[in-house]
Amino acid sequence: MIVSINWLRQFVEINLAPRELAHRLTMAGLEVEGVSDRYAWLDSVKAARVLSVAPHPAGENLTICTLDMGSGQPCTVVCGAPNVRQGMLSALALPGTVLPGGRTVAQSAIRGVESFGMLCSAAELGTGPDKSGIVELEKGAPGEKIAHLLNLADTVFEIGVTPNRPDCLSFLGVAREAAAVCGTRLVRPQIILPKGEGTIEEITSVAIEAPEHCPRYVARVIRNITVGPSPFWLQDHLLSVGLRPINNIVDVTNFVMMETGQPLHAFDFDLLEEGRIVVRTAQEGEKFTTLDGKEKILSSSNLMICDGKKPVALAGVMGGENSEINPNTKTVLIESACFSPMSIRKTAKSLGYHTDASHRFERGVDPTGCSAAAARAAQLMLEVAGGVLVEGEIDANPVPWEPKEVCLSVKRANAVLGTDLSCGQMQGLLASVELETKTLDSDTLSVTPPGFRVDISIPEDLVEEIARLFGYDNIPVTAPKLPMEVPPPRPAMSFRKKLRNIMVNLGFFEAVNYSFVAADTPARLGLSEDDPRQATLAVANPLSEDQAVMRTSLLPGLLAATGRNVNLQNRSVRLFELGKVFFARANEPLPSEQFMLAAILSGERNPLSWHEKAAPCDFYDIKGAAQALFEALKIKAVDFVRPAPGQADTLLPGHCAAMICQNKLLGILGQIRPEVCTNFDLKQRAFLLEMDVEALRAVTPDTVAFSPPPRYPFVLRDITLVLDKAVPSAEILEKVRQMKHPWVESVWVFDVYEGKPIEKGKKSLSFRITYRADDKTLTDGEVNTLHDNIGKTLLNAFDATLP
Amino acid sequence: MDIDKLKSDASGQIGAAKDLDELNQAAVKWLGRKGALSEFMRRIPELEPDLRREAGQKLNALKKELEALLEEARERISGSAQARDEGLDISLPGRPVAAGSIHPINQVMEEICDIFVQMGFDVVEGPEVELDWYNFEALNFPPDHPARDMQDTFFISGDVVLRTHTSSLQIRTMENTPPPVKVIAPGKVYRCDSDVTHTPMFHQVEGLLVGDGISFADLKGALTLFVQKMYGPNTPIRLRPSFFPFTEPSAEVDIGCVICRGSGCRVCSGTGWLEVLGSGMVHPNVFKNVGYDSSLITGFAFGLGVERIAMLKYGVDDLRRFFENDLRFLSQF
């Protein structure tokens, strides 16, 4: 809502500076989002004395004028005005001035003569209607600001009116609030209508066939009007709040809407067939062209204003092309109605309109204000368009407004606010915005909200009024009095926090990606048709194709982020994300939401440095990260196995693993298939780790049981086997463990070798075994015997040889 | 035979030796086979018999003493030599140890939650794809009400939406818990809007406190405490009347601009204030929708945008940077 302070002053005495008024209104709930100078463009328009006038060599009634603009340095402008003459004081717009018509004054040559700015007419400056010649100032000195000399000053507020306060979508509503913060009184405009001719009932009628959508419809008729441009004052008022003048009749409807908040419509009465109004819902599929030239197909939920035969307006939204005011209009029918907010909103939304009228009707207009607004419009139309009023009004009011009393307990209001206001204080605050109160008993106030306050229906609405008018700043600051309690543990949340910290400690940066992805993402990930991640949930109104469905995997976001980073020359990428994926479910309105953890590695494991050469990361880097994660979580015995078919379609076969613990699949890891990388614009190898957070949590021990460190020293022995290349090293370790010898504490691989002199198809694996007894120090002899036995068993079991 | 002079001369020269050469010369001169001490030893028989024993003891003691001094000097000299000759170039960089970081949004969200948890709030979570009932209707947003325009909504279907706020957790929590309730709900939310100041996904922390006798003054108290913990003890806070369907009275909460401290700057558009929170007293219709008796209890709710706070905290100029995941951005936090 744009508000001109000058216009506002017509209804209320304002005893505050504009900035202070803006602040007070904001603190009372009318947020002033912008404060601007109405005449900002006049800042660079100065008084200038014409020192001399000479004809322009190019003729065409142009003159070359020398001006004194108060700077001591005369300047030259080219002027085409007939009234320019030596000695006159006029208005010079300096170069850079943007005139109300949108034209920017430039310093330029006009037909070969340099012109420093432009001498302007009042119409060009937007200060008056006169366009016959340049402004002639009666007083003032060269160099003075024109706004000052013409006494033009106005401030414009841009107010963010909340949806519950449609009353403040009008000057009278804002003036009521301004009166409250200024401590002054609201003064309504006087409406005096001349005695009309004939009676309105003789010439027209209003039939409301859909009273649930239209509780009230007021109509007035004026004959013999003359359609034409509005007088300057009316145009100026509309321009001050950003409305475009159309013609005197339409301008009056807009003016009254701004003044009262009641949207009006004016019909050309002679274009209404049978000269009457019918309010009904549209027929399904009926076509209608609104006055912006758009044809719409209507549905039975759209409320229409019709004449005796056809629709003539989309009720509360926009008039029709077939009945709009035109230069030949002689008789006008003024509509001032009350429509159901929900009905108007549905129609406006479904047909794609948002107009000043629909904006107000959706929020609710004063059901008691129709008649006054119609009369006010009639008064102004007679003033600016002439004509003869038809006596009386039609007031079709099938659903009369009933005032509803709201009772407020003073005690309760104080309890909710934490204040200690007296009954009288509360009454005073409410009265300041025209909410009259009655005292029912010492604790109970009764308020019957006037029609313009459609937002007040329960006691809390009055508590809010009291609070905002008393001032939120004046309400004390206290601490809530509640029993002391320690919130219960939230293990799932704590676990995710822990996971994040572990990933950070492993050198990964946390990414946050949008939860929506492109619809073809599962295909781009290389997932098979029957993969559960194909069950995406589509967003009905996505902002773009890239955000069309909810993600079923964290991978697409991470892959795209990695690709972006590589393109930005961040070639070594370590990213992780912990977030939800969404799976559509049959027969369930809501999808299943599952927390996943995914990490991606790409580029170099370590940059080139003086310690070591740069090396690309590989499968064992991502596996190492997984193992470190398990170690940090104290998860033991995770098996890394070849994924089952369909488990890891995104990963390169032979270079990926499924992680299994306690017979549950925790997730997968490995190299991402190169074509999948390409699909996400990533041009280098990348390695993925993806885990189901809840599966991981299920195998994470809650506590750690301490076992004392061993008391006796260990003995190390190594063994190297040459065996078939296909044998996984883990099988050999497992074989050693299966022997379950109490002295074998641990066994691990410390070297893998293929190539000369090892035979082709074979590899050499070196293991180190730690021997330790828990009751004595082992002797060399004891260890040697056991180590030999283990060696023999392995040689036999794996058909291996010693190197 | 002046043993005392011998002692002082020898120990003086050993102590003054600056390098191994000088030290070796001193050792030969005083302790060598042909050195001064040996010379004294040889001359013992020349002494009176009753003095010989004492002189022998003295010279033996002196020998041990000088040997110890010699050893000490040798360590001193070789130590400093090692330092110079075998020292490291400590200016070379150390072996890199990878260190990542938590996303700034999650860092800030954690910080916010920690403050409220310290104030005794429980943390709750809920679905991001939500029923219209929880996201709107139970929160007193009637169908076809203009208040719904305040939040551009992503729809899955007619009555399933991407939650536009974590206020849905108010309903889900109260539905399952009798009062008093004291929870915060952090999480992702979605709105159909994208420009420099809007991303289609962002993060919120919603708070709800319901109990017997909870007042608007308490709301001011709780938020003041939070703001002062988050932004420092001298940060002013101001509440302005506003409108949210699920609270009444409702308030926008401003804090004194953390950039200019109130004098007016670009970030606060010259007002000295920054809007950081929405809040208010829980609307009776909300209580009705969860089966609470609003004549017995009252409560307040508040919601804050995490990105907004993170932008202010770190001076991030463009909201979209949070979701680009550029490592040059992420590694700064």
Short mmCIF file of N, CA, C and O in Angstrom, two decimals, chain B residues 93-133:
data_model
loop_
_atom_site.label_atom_id
_atom_site.label_comp_id
_atom_site.label_asym_id
_atom_site.label_seq_id
_atom_site.Cartn_x
_atom_site.Cartn_y
_atom_site.Cartn_z
N PRO B 93 57.23 -26.68 5.02
CA PRO B 93 55.92 -27.07 5.56
C PRO B 93 55.90 -28.49 6.12
O PRO B 93 56.66 -29.35 5.66
N GLY B 94 55.10 -28.71 7.12
CA GLY B 94 54.96 -30.04 7.71
C GLY B 94 54.18 -30.95 6.79
O GLY B 94 53.60 -30.52 5.79
N ARG B 95 54.19 -32.24 7.09
CA ARG B 95 53.41 -33.19 6.29
C ARG B 95 51.94 -32.90 6.48
O ARG B 95 51.46 -32.79 7.60
N PRO B 96 51.23 -32.74 5.37
CA PRO B 96 49.81 -32.35 5.50
C PRO B 96 48.96 -33.43 6.18
O PRO B 96 49.14 -34.61 5.93
N VAL B 97 48.10 -32.98 7.07
CA VAL B 97 47.07 -33.84 7.66
C VAL B 97 45.74 -33.26 7.20
O VAL B 97 45.48 -32.08 7.40
N ALA B 98 44.94 -34.06 6.55
CA ALA B 98 43.69 -33.55 5.98
C ALA B 98 42.76 -33.07 7.09
O ALA B 98 42.64 -33.71 8.12
N ALA B 99 42.14 -31.92 6.87
CA ALA B 99 41.14 -31.42 7.81
C ALA B 99 39.99 -30.82 7.01
O ALA B 99 40.20 -29.93 6.20
N GLY B 100 38.81 -31.33 7.20
CA GLY B 100 37.64 -30.80 6.49
C GLY B 100 36.90 -29.82 7.37
O GLY B 100 37.47 -29.29 8.33
N SER B 101 35.66 -29.56 7.05
CA SER B 101 34.88 -28.68 7.91
C SER B 101 33.38 -28.96 7.76
O SER B 101 32.93 -29.46 6.75
N ILE B 102 32.66 -28.60 8.82
CA ILE B 102 31.20 -28.69 8.79
C ILE B 102 30.69 -27.52 7.97
O ILE B 102 31.23 -26.42 8.04
N HIS B 103 29.65 -27.77 7.21
CA HIS B 103 29.05 -26.70 6.39
C HIS B 103 28.63 -25.53 7.28
O HIS B 103 28.08 -25.74 8.36
N PRO B 104 28.90 -24.30 6.84
CA PRO B 104 28.59 -23.14 7.71
C PRO B 104 27.15 -23.10 8.19
O PRO B 104 26.89 -22.68 9.32
N ILE B 105 26.21 -23.53 7.35
CA ILE B 105 24.81 -23.51 7.77
C ILE B 105 24.61 -24.46 8.95
O ILE B 105 23.94 -24.13 9.94
N ASN B 106 25.22 -25.63 8.87
CA ASN B 106 25.06 -26.58 9.97
C ASN B 106 25.83 -26.13 11.21
O ASN B 106 25.41 -26.41 12.33
N GLN B 107 26.94 -25.41 10.99
CA GLN B 107 27.65 -24.87 12.16
C GLN B 107 26.76 -23.88 12.91
O GLN B 107 26.66 -23.91 14.14
N VAL B 108 26.13 -23.00 12.13
CA VAL B 108 25.30 -21.97 12.76
C VAL B 108 24.06 -22.61 13.39
O VAL B 108 23.66 -22.25 14.50
N MET B 109 23.49 -23.58 12.68
CA MET B 109 22.29 -24.24 13.21
C MET B 109 22.62 -24.92 14.54
O MET B 109 21.85 -24.85 15.49
N GLU B 110 23.78 -25.55 14.57
CA GLU B 110 24.25 -26.20 15.79
C GLU B 110 24.40 -25.19 16.93
O GLU B 110 23.98 -25.42 18.06
N GLU B 111 24.98 -24.05 16.57
CA GLU B 111 25.19 -23.00 17.57
C GLU B 111 23.85 -22.52 18.15
O GLU B 111 23.70 -22.36 19.36
N ILE B 112 22.89 -22.31 17.25
CA ILE B 112 21.57 -21.86 17.68
C ILE B 112 20.94 -22.91 18.59
O ILE B 112 20.44 -22.62 19.68
N CYS B 113 20.98 -24.16 18.13
CA CYS B 113 20.35 -25.24 18.90
C CYS B 113 21.02 -25.37 20.27
O CYS B 113 20.35 -25.56 21.28
N ASP B 114 22.34 -25.26 20.29
CA ASP B 114 23.05 -25.41 21.56
C ASP B 114 22.56 -24.39 22.58
O ASP B 114 22.40 -24.71 23.76
N ILE B 115 22.34 -23.16 22.12
CA ILE B 115 21.88 -22.13 23.06
C ILE B 115 20.52 -22.53 23.65
O ILE B 115 20.33 -22.49 24.86
N PHE B 116 19.61 -22.95 22.78
CA PHE B 116 18.28 -23.31 23.29
C PHE B 116 18.31 -24.58 24.13
O PHE B 116 17.57 -24.72 25.10
N VAL B 117 19.18 -25.51 23.76
CA VAL B 117 19.29 -26.73 24.56
C VAL B 117 19.79 -26.36 25.97
O VAL B 117 19.31 -26.88 26.97
N GLN B 118 20.73 -25.43 26.02
CA GLN B 118 21.20 -24.97 27.33
C GLN B 118 20.07 -24.32 28.13
O GLN B 118 20.09 -24.32 29.35
N MET B 119 19.10 -23.76 27.40
CA MET B 119 17.96 -23.15 28.08
C MET B 119 16.90 -24.21 28.39
O MET B 119 15.80 -23.86 28.87
N GLY B 120 17.18 -25.46 28.12
CA GLY B 120 16.27 -26.54 28.50
C GLY B 120 15.31 -26.97 27.41
O GLY B 120 14.37 -27.72 27.68
N PHE B 121 15.51 -26.52 26.17
CA PHE B 121 14.63 -26.94 25.09
C PHE B 121 15.05 -28.32 24.57
O PHE B 121 16.24 -28.62 24.47
N ASP B 122 14.06 -29.13 24.25
CA ASP B 122 14.30 -30.42 23.62
C ASP B 122 14.36 -30.18 22.10
O ASP B 122 13.80 -29.22 21.60
N VAL B 123 15.05 -31.06 21.39
CA VAL B 123 15.16 -30.90 19.93
C VAL B 123 14.30 -31.97 19.26
O VAL B 123 14.41 -33.15 19.58
N VAL B 124 13.42 -31.55 18.35
CA VAL B 124 12.57 -32.51 17.64
C VAL B 124 12.75 -32.35 16.13
O VAL B 124 13.18 -31.31 15.65
N GLU B 125 12.40 -33.43 15.43
CA GLU B 125 12.52 -33.42 13.97
C GLU B 125 11.26 -34.02 13.37
O GLU B 125 10.52 -34.72 14.05
N GLY B 126 11.08 -33.77 12.08
CA GLY B 126 9.92 -34.35 11.42
C GLY B 126 10.13 -34.36 9.92
O GLY B 126 11.17 -33.95 9.43
N PRO B 127 9.11 -34.84 9.21
CA PRO B 127 9.26 -35.01 7.77
C PRO B 127 9.39 -33.69 7.02
O PRO B 127 8.81 -32.68 7.41
N GLU B 128 10.17 -33.75 5.95
CA GLU B 128 10.33 -32.56 5.09
C GLU B 128 9.22 -32.50 4.04
O GLU B 128 8.88 -31.44 3.56
N VAL B 129 8.72 -33.67 3.68
CA VAL B 129 7.53 -33.71 2.82
C VAL B 129 6.36 -33.88 3.79
O VAL B 129 6.33 -34.83 4.57
N GLU B 130 5.43 -32.92 3.75
CA GLU B 130 4.49 -32.81 4.86
C GLU B 130 3.04 -32.71 4.35
O GLU B 130 2.78 -32.26 3.24
N LEU B 131 2.13 -33.14 5.21
CA LEU B 131 0.72 -33.00 4.89
C LEU B 131 0.29 -31.54 5.05
O LEU B 131 0.79 -30.84 5.95
N ASP B 132 -0.61 -31.12 4.22
CA ASP B 132 -1.15 -29.77 4.30
C ASP B 132 -1.64 -29.47 5.72
O ASP B 132 -1.46 -28.37 6.24
N TRP B 133 -2.20 -30.47 6.35
CA TRP B 133 -2.73 -30.29 7.71
C TRP B 133 -1.65 -29.78 8.65
O TRP B 133 -1.85 -28.80 9.37
#
